[in-house]
PDB file of C-alpha atoms in Angstrom:
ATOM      1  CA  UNK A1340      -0.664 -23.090 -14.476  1.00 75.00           C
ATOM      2  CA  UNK A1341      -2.331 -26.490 -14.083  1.00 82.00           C
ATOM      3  CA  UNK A1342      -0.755 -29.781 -15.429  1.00 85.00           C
ATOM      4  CA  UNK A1343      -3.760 -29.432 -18.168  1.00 86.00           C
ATOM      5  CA  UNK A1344      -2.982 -25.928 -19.608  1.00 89.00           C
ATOM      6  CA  UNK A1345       0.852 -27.119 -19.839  1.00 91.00           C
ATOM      7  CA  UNK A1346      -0.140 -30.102 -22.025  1.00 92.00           C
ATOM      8  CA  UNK A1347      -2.585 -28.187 -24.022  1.00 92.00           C
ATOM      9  CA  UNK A1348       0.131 -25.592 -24.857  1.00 94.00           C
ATOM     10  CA  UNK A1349       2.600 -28.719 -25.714  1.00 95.00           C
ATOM     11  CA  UNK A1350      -0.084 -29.966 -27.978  1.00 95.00           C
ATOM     12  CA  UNK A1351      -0.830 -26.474 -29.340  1.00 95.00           C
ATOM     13  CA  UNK A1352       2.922 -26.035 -30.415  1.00 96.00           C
ATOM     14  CA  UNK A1353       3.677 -29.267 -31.065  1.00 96.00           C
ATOM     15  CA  UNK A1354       0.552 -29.005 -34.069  1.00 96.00           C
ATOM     16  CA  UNK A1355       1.499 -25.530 -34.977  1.00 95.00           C
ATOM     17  CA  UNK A1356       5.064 -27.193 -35.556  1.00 95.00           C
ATOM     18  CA  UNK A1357       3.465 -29.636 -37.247  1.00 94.00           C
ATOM     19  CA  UNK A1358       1.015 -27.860 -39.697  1.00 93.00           C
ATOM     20  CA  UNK A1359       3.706 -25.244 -40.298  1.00 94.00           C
ATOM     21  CA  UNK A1360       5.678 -28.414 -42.272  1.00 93.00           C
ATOM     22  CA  UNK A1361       2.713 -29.456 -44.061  1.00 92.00           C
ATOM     23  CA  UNK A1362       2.016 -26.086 -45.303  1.00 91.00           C
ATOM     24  CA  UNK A1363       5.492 -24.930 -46.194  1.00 92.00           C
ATOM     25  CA  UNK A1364       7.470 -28.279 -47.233  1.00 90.00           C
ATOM     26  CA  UNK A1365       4.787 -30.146 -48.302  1.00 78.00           C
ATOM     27  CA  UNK A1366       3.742 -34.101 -47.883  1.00 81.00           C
ATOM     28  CA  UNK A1367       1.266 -36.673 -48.621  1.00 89.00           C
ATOM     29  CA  UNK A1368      -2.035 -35.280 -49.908  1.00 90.00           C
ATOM     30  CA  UNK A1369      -4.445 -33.817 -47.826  1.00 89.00           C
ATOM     31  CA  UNK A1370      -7.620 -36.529 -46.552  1.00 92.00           C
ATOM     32  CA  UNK A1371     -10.004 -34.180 -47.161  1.00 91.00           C
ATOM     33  CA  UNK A1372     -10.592 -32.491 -50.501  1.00 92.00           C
ATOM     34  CA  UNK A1373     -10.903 -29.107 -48.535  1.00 90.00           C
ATOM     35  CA  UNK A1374     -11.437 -27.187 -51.922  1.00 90.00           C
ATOM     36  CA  UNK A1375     -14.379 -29.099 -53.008  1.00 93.00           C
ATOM     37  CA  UNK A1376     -16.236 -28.598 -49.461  1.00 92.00           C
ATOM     38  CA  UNK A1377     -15.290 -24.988 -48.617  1.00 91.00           C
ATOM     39  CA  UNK A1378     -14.320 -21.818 -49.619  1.00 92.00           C
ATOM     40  CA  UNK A1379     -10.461 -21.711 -51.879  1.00 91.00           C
ATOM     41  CA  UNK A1380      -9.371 -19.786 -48.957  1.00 90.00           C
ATOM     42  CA  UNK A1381      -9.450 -22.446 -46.064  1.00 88.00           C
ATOM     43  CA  UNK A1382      -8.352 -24.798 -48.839  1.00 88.00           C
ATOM     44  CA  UNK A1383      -5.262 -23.015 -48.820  1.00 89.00           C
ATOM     45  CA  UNK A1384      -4.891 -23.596 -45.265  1.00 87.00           C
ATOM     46  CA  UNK A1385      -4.751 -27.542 -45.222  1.00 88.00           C
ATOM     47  CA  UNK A1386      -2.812 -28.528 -48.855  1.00 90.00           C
ATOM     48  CA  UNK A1387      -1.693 -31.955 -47.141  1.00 91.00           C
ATOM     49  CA  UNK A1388      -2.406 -34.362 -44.720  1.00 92.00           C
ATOM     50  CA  UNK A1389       0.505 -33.085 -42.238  1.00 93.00           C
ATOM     51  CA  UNK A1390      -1.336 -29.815 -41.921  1.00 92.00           C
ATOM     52  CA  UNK A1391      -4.770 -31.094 -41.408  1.00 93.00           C
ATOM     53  CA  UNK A1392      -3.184 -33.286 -38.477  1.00 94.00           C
ATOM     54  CA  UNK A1393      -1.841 -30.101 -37.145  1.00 94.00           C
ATOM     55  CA  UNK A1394      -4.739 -27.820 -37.396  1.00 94.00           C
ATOM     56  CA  UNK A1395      -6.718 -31.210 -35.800  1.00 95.00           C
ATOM     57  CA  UNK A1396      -3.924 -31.076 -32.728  1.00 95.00           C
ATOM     58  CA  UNK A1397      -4.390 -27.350 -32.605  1.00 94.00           C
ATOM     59  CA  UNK A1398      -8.347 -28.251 -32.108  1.00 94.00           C
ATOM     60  CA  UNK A1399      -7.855 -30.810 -29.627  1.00 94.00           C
ATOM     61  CA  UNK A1400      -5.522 -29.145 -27.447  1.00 93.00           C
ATOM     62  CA  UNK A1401      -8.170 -27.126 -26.429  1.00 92.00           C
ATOM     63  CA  UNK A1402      -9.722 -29.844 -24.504  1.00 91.00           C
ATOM     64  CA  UNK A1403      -7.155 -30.205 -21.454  1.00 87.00           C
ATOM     65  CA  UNK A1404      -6.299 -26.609 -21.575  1.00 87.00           C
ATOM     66  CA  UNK A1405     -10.399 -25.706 -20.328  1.00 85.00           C
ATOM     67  CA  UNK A1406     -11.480 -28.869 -18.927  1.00 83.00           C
ATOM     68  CA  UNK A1407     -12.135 -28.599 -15.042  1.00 80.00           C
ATOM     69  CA  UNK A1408      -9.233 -29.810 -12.807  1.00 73.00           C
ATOM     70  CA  UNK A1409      -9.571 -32.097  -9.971  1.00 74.00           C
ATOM     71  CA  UNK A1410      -7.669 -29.846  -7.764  1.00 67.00           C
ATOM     72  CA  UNK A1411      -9.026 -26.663  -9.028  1.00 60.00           C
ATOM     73  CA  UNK A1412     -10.794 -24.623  -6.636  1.00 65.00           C
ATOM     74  CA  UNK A1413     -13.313 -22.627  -7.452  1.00 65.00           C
ATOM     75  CA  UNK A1414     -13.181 -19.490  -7.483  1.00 65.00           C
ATOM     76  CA  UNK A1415     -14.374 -17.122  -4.630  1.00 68.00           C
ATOM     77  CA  UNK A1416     -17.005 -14.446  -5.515  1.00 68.00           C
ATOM     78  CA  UNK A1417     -17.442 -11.195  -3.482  1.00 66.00           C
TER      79      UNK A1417
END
């Protein structure tokens, strides 16, 4: 594993840790008024503004986890 896929994974839990709060326990209120914009049932998914941060981590944690490495090689091809 490169240093990249072990932050995205970090990320990844540390915004599934994250959303999972703002879904279950609750917070402030979402930024987004999700149920005006979309369908009720991804408005269900992001009630407050701890689980839209979460889902948003979730996103971004893609990003380090695919980008190319420096010290990646590439790979050989028979």
């Amino acid at each position: 594993m490169t240093r990249g896929m072990i932050w995205g994974w970090v990320i990844t839990l540390i915004g599934i840790a994250l959303w999972a709060y703002g879904y279950f326990v609750g917070g402030h209120p979402a930024f987004i008024n999700w149920a005006a914009y979309t369908p009720h049932w991804i408005a269900e998914y992001m009630p407050t503004a701890e689980a839209e941060i979460g889902i948003l981590l979730m996103f971004l944690a893609m990003i380090p986890m695919y980008w190319p490495q420096k010290d990646a090689k590439p790979a050989a091809h028979p």
